[in-house]
Amino acid sequence: MTQRLALKGLGPAGAILAIRAAQRGFHVTAYDPAFDDHSSSPFPGTYGVFSTQIPSWADHLFGPPESLEVVAGTPLTRRTLGFSYRMLNQEAVVEALRSSGVRIKPERLPNGVEAIDCTGAPRTDAALWQLAVGWFLPFGDAPSESTPTFMDWTGTVAQAGVCPPSFCYVQRTDEGWLYEETILAAHCSADVAKQEEVFEVLRARLADRIGNQTVVREERVAIPMGTRRRHKERKFGAAAGFINPATGYSLGHALEAADGFLDGNRSGGWLAYVLRQVGGELIARADGATLQDFFGHFFALDTRRQLAYLSGRDGLAVARTMWALREGTGLRHEFLRPLFRRPCSVGRAVWQRLF
């Protein structure tokens, strides 16, 4: 007998789960009032994942792998990372949804229909927020030194004002080069008007960084990290807490978790989640000089340890990375000071997001 599956929400995680379920023979119905069946972009924003997180069944949904660089440390040092990165092809996602037979209903979930919640993380003041403004630049007009870059902390120390420190993220896309000024994690209000004030600062920083450029399109990012929906119904993706509270990434986790979820496995990953919550809280409390130096130490670790923290759900591997990192930073590094000076404050902040 064919198993039936209903999904609420066709964001990145919902689309990935729908595609995989259909591949495995499920009869899938997806409800999303925001889904335009005639659009080639089912959801706003650009999404990239580490190549190591992409299973073979999803390979056709992503662009070619790109090597990544990072600029961090004291003094600033440019490194080539030991893993590659791939951007999600939204047109391929739409084609996969259609060709796999997923039944898409651009409407709200009817009352009485049981469905898996894929509607994303709740927007709350308790969340750590990742905020960013990205500009798409034509290939011919972008800075000549453009190269895929995971983090560029150049200029962070000199950033003025009360807005948290930010770095630049650079990727090659179908629309041109994406330059995105990003606040990795910050305590911020969920109020849209207050977040717009932060976006204005990020626009100014981006203009200072790349100068007067032709901008094809602007992308704004506001990700509530480290939160999950509290109801007891089945959840997947950001609604289930998949967003890494120290990086803002969740799509790779959804790719890795899809088969296990469909098989009924919902356990695992709690220790990694808690440890990353602590890491995210420390990031949100650090100034620009501290973050620039800290990430210099982080990206000096071997690739295996970097990926253990940036992706995956192995709590012990995350803990081993954190322990190895202290060999470079020492226990007195400014990044770690809140753990010793204000442990109760850090604990309360993490507890609010966990429970």
mmCIF file of C-alpha atoms in Angstrom:
data_model
loop_
_atom_site.group_PDB
_atom_site.id
_atom_site.type_symbol
_atom_site.label_atom_id
_atom_site.label_comp_id
_atom_site.label_asym_id
_atom_site.label_seq_id
_atom_site.Cartn_x
_atom_site.Cartn_y
_atom_site.Cartn_z
ATOM 1 C CA MET A 1 0.000 0.000 0.000
ATOM 2 C CA THR A 2 1.328 3.463 -0.951
ATOM 3 C CA GLN A 3 2.090 5.616 2.071
ATOM 4 C CA ARG A 4 0.593 9.088 2.095
ATOM 5 C CA LEU A 5 2.444 12.136 3.379
ATOM 6 C CA ALA A 6 1.139 15.672 3.843
ATOM 7 C CA LEU A 7 3.511 18.605 4.312
ATOM 8 C CA LYS A 8 2.805 22.123 5.514
ATOM 9 C CA GLY A 9 5.281 24.566 3.999
ATOM 10 C CA LEU A 10 7.404 24.323 0.841
ATOM 11 C CA GLY A 11 10.489 26.205 1.944
ATOM 12 C CA PRO A 12 13.880 24.581 1.333
ATOM 13 C CA ALA A 13 13.440 21.838 3.945
ATOM 14 C CA GLY A 14 9.836 21.114 2.951
ATOM 15 C CA ALA A 15 10.776 20.899 -0.729
ATOM 16 C CA ILE A 16 13.712 18.581 0.014
ATOM 17 C CA LEU A 17 11.546 16.266 2.127
ATOM 18 C CA ALA A 18 8.761 16.250 -0.486
ATOM 19 C CA ILE A 19 11.186 15.358 -3.284
ATOM 20 C CA ARG A 20 12.857 12.573 -1.309
ATOM 21 C CA ALA A 21 9.542 11.134 -0.110
ATOM 22 C CA ALA A 22 8.209 11.051 -3.684
ATOM 23 C CA GLN A 23 11.422 9.372 -4.862
ATOM 24 C CA ARG A 24 10.820 6.665 -2.273
ATOM 25 C CA GLY A 25 7.257 6.021 -3.407
ATOM 26 C CA PHE A 26 5.248 8.147 -0.977
ATOM 27 C CA HIS A 27 2.119 9.888 -2.240
ATOM 28 C CA VAL A 28 3.001 13.475 -1.252
ATOM 29 C CA THR A 29 0.685 16.472 -0.919
ATOM 30 C CA ALA A 30 2.263 19.805 0.009
ATOM 31 C CA TYR A 31 0.321 22.855 1.216
ATOM 32 C CA ASP A 32 1.805 26.337 0.933
ATOM 33 C CA PRO A 33 -0.269 29.458 0.151
ATOM 34 C CA ALA A 34 2.907 31.320 -0.865
ATOM 35 C CA PHE A 35 3.892 28.793 -3.532
ATOM 36 C CA ASP A 36 3.479 30.094 -7.075
ATOM 37 C CA ASP A 37 3.238 27.132 -9.423
ATOM 38 C CA HIS A 38 4.402 29.293 -12.325
ATOM 39 C CA SER A 39 7.546 30.561 -10.604
ATOM 40 C CA SER A 40 11.042 29.148 -11.042
ATOM 41 C CA SER A 41 11.914 30.238 -7.467
ATOM 42 C CA PRO A 42 9.746 28.495 -4.856
ATOM 43 C CA PHE A 43 11.186 30.440 -1.926
ATOM 44 C CA PRO A 44 13.200 33.641 -1.483
ATOM 45 C CA GLY A 45 16.914 33.713 -0.813
ATOM 46 C CA THR A 46 19.975 31.797 -1.939
ATOM 47 C CA TYR A 47 21.078 28.612 -0.221
ATOM 48 C CA GLY A 48 24.407 26.820 -0.214
ATOM 49 C CA VAL A 49 25.656 23.685 1.532
ATOM 50 C CA PHE A 50 28.923 21.902 2.063
ATOM 51 C CA SER A 51 29.452 19.295 -0.668
ATOM 52 C CA THR A 52 29.945 16.596 1.967
ATOM 53 C CA GLN A 53 26.293 16.977 3.032
ATOM 54 C CA ILE A 54 24.693 16.285 -0.341
ATOM 55 C CA PRO A 55 23.467 12.686 -0.785
ATOM 56 C CA SER A 56 23.462 11.162 -4.257
ATOM 57 C CA TRP A 57 19.676 11.440 -4.609
ATOM 58 C CA ALA A 58 19.901 15.256 -4.321
ATOM 59 C CA ASP A 59 23.003 15.810 -6.434
ATOM 60 C CA HIS A 60 21.019 17.160 -9.406
ATOM 61 C CA LEU A 61 19.521 19.932 -7.251
ATOM 62 C CA PHE A 62 22.839 21.754 -6.794
ATOM 63 C CA GLY A 63 25.316 23.665 -8.911
ATOM 64 C CA PRO A 64 28.946 22.650 -9.370
ATOM 65 C CA PRO A 65 31.298 22.588 -6.357
ATOM 66 C CA GLU A 66 33.332 25.693 -5.600
ATOM 67 C CA SER A 67 36.473 25.962 -3.508
ATOM 68 C CA LEU A 68 36.102 28.381 -0.618
ATOM 69 C CA GLU A 69 38.453 30.895 0.940
ATOM 70 C CA VAL A 70 38.333 32.543 4.340
ATOM 71 C CA VAL A 71 40.008 35.729 5.587
ATOM 72 C CA ALA A 72 40.406 35.814 9.367
ATOM 73 C CA GLY A 73 42.936 35.884 12.187
ATOM 74 C CA THR A 74 45.317 38.386 13.759
ATOM 75 C CA PRO A 75 46.915 39.410 11.497
ATOM 76 C CA LEU A 76 44.364 38.756 8.762
ATOM 77 C CA THR A 77 45.308 35.631 6.819
ATOM 78 C CA ARG A 78 43.710 34.256 3.656
ATOM 79 C CA ARG A 79 43.235 30.476 3.589
ATOM 80 C CA THR A 80 41.732 28.007 1.136
ATOM 81 C CA LEU A 81 39.400 25.666 2.983
ATOM 82 C CA GLY A 82 39.608 21.904 2.650
ATOM 83 C CA PHE A 83 35.983 21.444 1.613
ATOM 84 C CA SER A 84 33.877 22.710 -1.262
ATOM 85 C CA TYR A 85 30.507 24.407 -1.414
ATOM 86 C CA ARG A 86 27.502 24.091 -3.733
ATOM 87 C CA MET A 87 24.578 26.417 -4.326
ATOM 88 C CA LEU A 88 20.987 25.168 -4.465
ATOM 89 C CA ASN A 89 19.470 25.460 -7.961
ATOM 90 C CA GLN A 90 15.898 26.565 -7.374
ATOM 91 C CA GLU A 91 14.802 25.841 -10.943
ATOM 92 C CA ALA A 92 15.995 22.268 -10.463
ATOM 93 C CA VAL A 93 13.980 22.067 -7.212
ATOM 94 C CA VAL A 94 10.799 23.203 -9.004
ATOM 95 C CA GLU A 95 11.393 20.710 -11.816
ATOM 96 C CA ALA A 96 12.008 17.902 -9.313
ATOM 97 C CA LEU A 97 8.804 18.713 -7.437
ATOM 98 C CA ARG A 98 6.799 18.596 -10.645
ATOM 99 C CA SER A 99 8.448 15.560 -12.224
ATOM 100 C CA SER A 100 8.306 13.474 -9.042
ATOM 101 C CA GLY A 101 4.542 13.812 -8.818
ATOM 102 C CA VAL A 102 4.327 15.918 -5.641
ATOM 103 C CA ARG A 103 0.820 17.337 -5.453
ATOM 104 C CA ILE A 104 1.197 21.032 -4.629
ATOM 105 C CA LYS A 105 -1.719 23.011 -3.226
ATOM 106 C CA PRO A 106 -1.156 26.797 -2.978
ATOM 107 C CA GLU A 107 -3.439 27.052 0.035
ATOM 108 C CA ARG A 108 -3.445 26.709 3.781
ATOM 109 C CA LEU A 109 -3.594 23.300 5.382
ATOM 110 C CA PRO A 110 -7.289 22.383 5.803
ATOM 111 C CA ASN A 111 -8.585 21.826 9.311
ATOM 112 C CA GLY A 112 -8.368 18.235 10.424
ATOM 113 C CA VAL A 113 -5.545 17.261 8.029
ATOM 114 C CA GLU A 114 -2.462 15.902 9.776
ATOM 115 C CA ALA A 115 0.748 17.160 8.206
ATOM 116 C CA ILE A 116 4.452 17.518 8.887
ATOM 117 C CA ASP A 117 5.264 21.095 9.841
ATOM 118 C CA CYS A 118 7.967 22.524 7.555
ATOM 119 C CA THR A 119 7.055 26.181 8.074
ATOM 120 C CA GLY A 120 10.360 27.348 9.494
ATOM 121 C CA ALA A 121 11.616 28.546 12.870
ATOM 122 C CA PRO A 122 9.493 30.866 15.014
ATOM 123 C CA ARG A 123 10.444 34.551 14.992
ATOM 124 C CA THR A 124 11.014 35.526 18.627
ATOM 125 C CA ASP A 125 13.090 38.008 20.579
ATOM 126 C CA ALA A 126 14.704 35.041 22.368
ATOM 127 C CA ALA A 127 16.292 33.828 19.124
ATOM 128 C CA LEU A 128 19.803 34.588 18.021
ATOM 129 C CA TRP A 129 19.394 36.388 14.711
ATOM 130 C CA GLN A 130 21.526 36.158 11.608
ATOM 131 C CA LEU A 131 20.985 39.327 9.586
ATOM 132 C CA ALA A 132 22.489 40.101 6.196
ATOM 133 C CA VAL A 133 22.179 42.303 3.147
ATOM 134 C CA GLY A 134 23.394 40.889 -0.152
ATOM 135 C CA TRP A 135 23.925 42.571 -3.519
ATOM 136 C CA PHE A 136 24.028 40.662 -6.796
ATOM 137 C CA LEU A 137 26.633 42.223 -9.085
ATOM 138 C CA PRO A 138 26.951 41.500 -12.834
ATOM 139 C CA PHE A 139 29.991 39.344 -13.559
ATOM 140 C CA GLY A 140 31.520 42.074 -15.699
ATOM 141 C CA ASP A 141 31.105 44.798 -13.058
ATOM 142 C CA ALA A 142 32.055 42.895 -9.899
ATOM 143 C CA PRO A 143 35.460 43.489 -8.247
ATOM 144 C CA SER A 144 38.198 41.765 -10.247
ATOM 145 C CA GLU A 145 39.393 39.818 -7.183
ATOM 146 C CA SER A 146 35.971 38.174 -6.635
ATOM 147 C CA THR A 147 36.313 34.588 -5.423
ATOM 148 C CA PRO A 148 33.934 32.321 -3.454
ATOM 149 C CA THR A 149 34.537 33.264 0.178
ATOM 150 C CA PHE A 150 32.962 31.761 3.265
ATOM 151 C CA MET A 151 33.972 34.586 5.604
ATOM 152 C CA ASP A 152 36.005 37.737 5.061
ATOM 153 C CA TRP A 153 36.549 39.622 8.316
ATOM 154 C CA THR A 154 38.547 42.422 6.661
ATOM 155 C CA GLY A 155 37.568 45.795 8.137
ATOM 156 C CA THR A 156 35.532 44.285 10.956
ATOM 157 C CA VAL A 157 37.647 45.785 13.738
ATOM 158 C CA ALA A 158 37.119 49.302 12.399
ATOM 159 C CA GLN A 159 33.321 49.010 12.151
ATOM 160 C CA ALA A 160 31.702 51.728 14.203
ATOM 161 C CA GLY A 161 28.373 52.117 15.944
ATOM 162 C CA VAL A 162 26.189 49.896 18.078
ATOM 163 C CA CYS A 163 25.402 47.449 15.258
ATOM 164 C CA PRO A 164 27.091 44.046 15.821
ATOM 165 C CA PRO A 165 30.230 43.198 13.785
ATOM 166 C CA SER A 166 29.784 41.705 10.332
ATOM 167 C CA PHE A 167 31.828 39.858 7.708
ATOM 168 C CA CYS A 168 31.474 39.478 3.938
ATOM 169 C CA TYR A 169 30.241 36.284 2.270
ATOM 170 C CA VAL A 170 30.848 35.975 -1.494
ATOM 171 C CA GLN A 171 29.396 33.404 -3.913
ATOM 172 C CA ARG A 172 29.101 32.913 -7.647
ATOM 173 C CA THR A 173 25.411 32.576 -8.660
ATOM 174 C CA ASP A 174 23.398 32.445 -11.872
ATOM 175 C CA GLU A 175 22.569 36.134 -11.364
ATOM 176 C CA GLY A 176 26.169 37.224 -10.893
ATOM 177 C CA TRP A 177 28.467 37.590 -7.895
ATOM 178 C CA LEU A 178 26.649 37.738 -4.558
ATOM 179 C CA TYR A 179 28.346 39.962 -1.977
ATOM 180 C CA GLU A 180 26.588 39.634 1.383
ATOM 181 C CA GLU A 181 27.433 41.615 4.521
ATOM 182 C CA THR A 182 26.503 39.283 7.351
ATOM 183 C CA ILE A 183 26.031 39.496 11.107
ATOM 184 C CA LEU A 184 26.683 35.910 12.111
ATOM 185 C CA ALA A 185 24.666 35.853 15.337
ATOM 186 C CA ALA A 186 23.203 38.682 17.391
ATOM 187 C CA HIS A 187 20.650 39.452 20.060
ATOM 188 C CA CYS A 188 18.047 41.363 18.097
ATOM 189 C CA SER A 189 14.367 42.181 18.238
ATOM 190 C CA ALA A 190 12.041 40.203 15.995
ATOM 191 C CA ASP A 191 10.362 43.497 15.105
ATOM 192 C CA VAL A 192 10.671 44.081 11.358
ATOM 193 C CA ALA A 193 11.117 47.853 11.703
ATOM 194 C CA LYS A 194 14.016 47.434 14.139
ATOM 195 C CA GLN A 195 15.659 44.869 11.881
ATOM 196 C CA GLU A 196 15.375 47.328 8.997
ATOM 197 C CA GLU A 197 17.582 49.721 10.969
ATOM 198 C CA VAL A 198 20.252 47.001 11.067
ATOM 199 C CA PHE A 199 19.862 46.402 7.326
ATOM 200 C CA GLU A 200 20.600 50.086 6.695
ATOM 201 C CA VAL A 201 23.887 49.784 8.564
ATOM 202 C CA LEU A 202 24.777 46.626 6.623
ATOM 203 C CA ARG A 203 24.068 48.391 3.329
ATOM 204 C CA ALA A 204 26.460 51.164 4.302
ATOM 205 C CA ARG A 205 29.155 48.654 5.309
ATOM 206 C CA LEU A 206 28.709 46.773 2.046
ATOM 207 C CA ALA A 207 29.041 49.990 0.033
ATOM 208 C CA ASP A 208 32.241 50.827 1.924
ATOM 209 C CA ARG A 209 33.568 47.352 1.220
ATOM 210 C CA ILE A 210 32.951 47.082 -2.543
ATOM 211 C CA GLY A 211 32.470 50.706 -3.653
ATOM 212 C CA ASN A 212 30.045 52.005 -6.259
ATOM 213 C CA GLN A 213 28.804 48.972 -8.182
ATOM 214 C CA THR A 214 25.892 48.110 -10.439
ATOM 215 C CA VAL A 215 23.443 46.131 -8.309
ATOM 216 C CA VAL A 216 21.111 43.708 -10.112
ATOM 217 C CA ARG A 217 19.124 42.810 -7.026
ATOM 218 C CA GLU A 218 19.254 43.069 -3.249
ATOM 219 C CA GLU A 219 18.691 40.146 -0.910
ATOM 220 C CA ARG A 220 17.936 40.546 2.782
ATOM 221 C CA VAL A 221 18.346 37.738 5.282
ATOM 222 C CA ALA A 222 16.773 37.469 8.743
ATOM 223 C CA ILE A 223 17.179 33.996 10.255
ATOM 224 C CA PRO A 224 15.967 33.213 13.791
ATOM 225 C CA MET A 225 18.528 30.693 15.011
ATOM 226 C CA GLY A 226 18.414 28.144 17.782
ATOM 227 C CA THR A 227 14.629 28.076 18.120
ATOM 228 C CA ARG A 228 12.060 25.444 17.184
ATOM 229 C CA ARG A 229 8.310 25.105 17.227
ATOM 230 C CA ARG A 230 7.058 23.704 20.530
ATOM 231 C CA HIS A 231 3.919 21.838 19.447
ATOM 232 C CA LYS A 232 3.913 18.037 19.553
ATOM 233 C CA GLU A 233 3.086 17.460 15.888
ATOM 234 C CA ARG A 234 5.805 16.120 13.588
ATOM 235 C CA LYS A 235 8.232 18.787 12.441
ATOM 236 C CA PHE A 236 11.067 18.935 9.929
ATOM 237 C CA GLY A 237 13.676 21.498 8.987
ATOM 238 C CA ALA A 238 13.951 24.809 10.809
ATOM 239 C CA ALA A 239 10.628 24.145 12.559
ATOM 240 C CA ALA A 240 12.312 21.180 14.267
ATOM 241 C CA GLY A 241 15.400 23.153 15.284
ATOM 242 C CA PHE A 242 17.626 22.188 12.341
ATOM 243 C CA ILE A 243 19.196 25.656 12.082
ATOM 244 C CA ASN A 244 22.731 25.534 13.404
ATOM 245 C CA PRO A 245 22.639 28.210 16.165
ATOM 246 C CA ALA A 246 26.269 29.099 15.540
ATOM 247 C CA THR A 247 26.186 29.379 11.724
ATOM 248 C CA GLY A 248 22.590 29.843 10.558
ATOM 249 C CA TYR A 249 22.788 26.768 8.293
ATOM 250 C CA SER A 250 19.959 24.210 8.105
ATOM 251 C CA LEU A 251 19.607 22.924 4.532
ATOM 252 C CA GLY A 252 22.528 20.492 4.832
ATOM 253 C CA HIS A 253 20.991 19.041 7.985
ATOM 254 C CA ALA A 254 17.679 18.567 6.150
ATOM 255 C CA LEU A 255 19.450 16.695 3.347
ATOM 256 C CA GLU A 256 21.217 14.421 5.826
ATOM 257 C CA ALA A 257 18.113 13.813 7.938
ATOM 258 C CA ALA A 258 15.467 13.218 5.239
ATOM 259 C CA ASP A 259 15.817 9.437 4.907
ATOM 260 C CA GLY A 260 15.995 8.844 8.643
ATOM 261 C CA PHE A 261 12.943 11.034 9.187
ATOM 262 C CA LEU A 262 10.931 9.115 6.586
ATOM 263 C CA ASP A 263 12.014 5.870 8.283
ATOM 264 C CA GLY A 264 10.647 7.136 11.590
ATOM 265 C CA ASN A 265 13.940 8.097 13.220
ATOM 266 C CA ARG A 266 13.637 11.454 15.040
ATOM 267 C CA SER A 267 16.345 11.057 17.684
ATOM 268 C CA GLY A 268 19.922 12.207 17.969
ATOM 269 C CA GLY A 269 21.820 15.432 17.807
ATOM 270 C CA TRP A 270 20.797 16.910 21.160
ATOM 271 C CA LEU A 271 24.320 17.313 22.562
ATOM 272 C CA ALA A 272 25.535 18.950 19.337
ATOM 273 C CA TYR A 273 22.533 21.284 19.420
ATOM 274 C CA VAL A 274 23.221 22.397 22.999
ATOM 275 C CA LEU A 275 26.948 22.904 22.429
ATOM 276 C CA ARG A 276 26.266 24.991 19.333
ATOM 277 C CA GLN A 277 23.756 27.021 21.319
ATOM 278 C CA VAL A 278 26.567 27.947 23.683
ATOM 279 C CA GLY A 279 28.840 28.743 20.745
ATOM 280 C CA GLY A 280 26.186 30.937 19.164
ATOM 281 C CA GLU A 281 25.679 32.838 22.402
ATOM 282 C CA LEU A 282 29.412 33.534 22.678
ATOM 283 C CA ILE A 283 29.485 34.770 19.069
ATOM 284 C CA ALA A 284 26.630 37.161 19.826
ATOM 285 C CA ARG A 285 28.557 38.626 22.791
ATOM 286 C CA ALA A 286 31.887 39.123 20.997
ATOM 287 C CA ASP A 287 33.216 42.291 19.361
ATOM 288 C CA GLY A 288 34.785 42.482 15.911
ATOM 289 C CA ALA A 289 38.410 42.085 16.984
ATOM 290 C CA THR A 290 37.528 39.030 19.062
ATOM 291 C CA LEU A 291 35.607 37.346 16.240
ATOM 292 C CA GLN A 292 38.293 38.086 13.667
ATOM 293 C CA ASP A 293 40.932 36.470 15.872
ATOM 294 C CA PHE A 294 38.733 33.584 17.032
ATOM 295 C CA PHE A 295 37.831 32.485 13.512
ATOM 296 C CA GLY A 296 41.466 32.662 12.547
ATOM 297 C CA HIS A 297 42.089 29.947 15.139
ATOM 298 C CA PHE A 298 38.993 27.993 14.099
ATOM 299 C CA PHE A 299 39.980 27.798 10.437
ATOM 300 C CA ALA A 300 43.519 26.783 11.396
ATOM 301 C CA LEU A 301 42.053 23.492 12.635
ATOM 302 C CA ASP A 302 42.090 20.482 10.329
ATOM 303 C CA THR A 303 39.186 20.138 7.896
ATOM 304 C CA ARG A 304 37.613 17.210 9.732
ATOM 305 C CA ARG A 305 37.243 19.215 12.935
ATOM 306 C CA GLN A 306 35.908 22.257 11.103
ATOM 307 C CA LEU A 307 33.184 20.226 9.408
ATOM 308 C CA ALA A 308 32.293 18.448 12.647
ATOM 309 C CA TYR A 309 31.307 21.818 14.119
ATOM 310 C CA LEU A 310 29.858 23.431 10.994
ATOM 311 C CA SER A 311 27.723 20.423 10.034
ATOM 312 C CA GLY A 312 26.669 17.026 11.291
ATOM 313 C CA ARG A 313 24.866 15.959 14.476
ATOM 314 C CA ASP A 314 27.622 14.126 16.351
ATOM 315 C CA GLY A 315 27.771 15.868 19.727
ATOM 316 C CA LEU A 316 31.030 14.207 20.741
ATOM 317 C CA ALA A 317 32.671 15.358 17.492
ATOM 318 C CA VAL A 318 31.473 18.921 18.179
ATOM 319 C CA ALA A 319 32.895 18.701 21.710
ATOM 320 C CA ARG A 320 36.233 17.402 20.396
ATOM 321 C CA THR A 321 36.436 20.345 17.988
ATOM 322 C CA MET A 322 35.752 22.796 20.808
ATOM 323 C CA TRP A 323 38.418 21.155 22.960
ATOM 324 C CA ALA A 324 40.965 21.188 20.113
ATOM 325 C CA LEU A 325 40.193 24.855 19.480
ATOM 326 C CA ARG A 326 41.198 25.841 22.994
ATOM 327 C CA GLU A 327 44.747 24.677 22.207
ATOM 328 C CA GLY A 328 45.034 27.660 19.867
ATOM 329 C CA THR A 329 42.972 30.237 21.723
ATOM 330 C CA GLY A 330 43.807 29.274 25.299
ATOM 331 C CA LEU A 331 41.185 29.422 28.020
ATOM 332 C CA ARG A 332 41.688 33.162 28.521
ATOM 333 C CA HIS A 333 40.706 34.192 25.012
ATOM 334 C CA GLU A 334 38.253 37.090 24.999
ATOM 335 C CA PHE A 335 35.730 34.933 23.123
ATOM 336 C CA LEU A 336 35.459 32.613 26.142
ATOM 337 C CA ARG A 337 35.331 35.322 28.831
ATOM 338 C CA PRO A 338 31.509 35.332 29.203
ATOM 339 C CA LEU A 339 31.641 31.678 30.278
ATOM 340 C CA PHE A 340 33.740 32.672 33.301
ATOM 341 C CA ARG A 341 32.540 36.199 33.966
ATOM 342 C CA ARG A 342 28.800 35.777 33.405
ATOM 343 C CA PRO A 343 28.030 32.040 33.325
ATOM 344 C CA CYS A 344 24.504 32.498 34.698
ATOM 345 C CA SER A 345 23.679 35.050 32.012
ATOM 346 C CA VAL A 346 24.955 32.746 29.263
ATOM 347 C CA GLY A 347 23.063 29.817 30.771
ATOM 348 C CA ARG A 348 19.779 31.729 30.978
ATOM 349 C CA ALA A 349 20.029 32.855 27.353
ATOM 350 C CA VAL A 350 20.663 29.314 26.154
ATOM 351 C CA TRP A 351 17.928 27.915 28.378
ATOM 352 C CA GLN A 352 15.356 30.325 26.911
ATOM 353 C CA ARG A 353 16.014 29.017 23.417
ATOM 354 C CA LEU A 354 16.099 25.380 24.464
ATOM 355 C CA PHE A 355 12.909 25.387 26.507
#
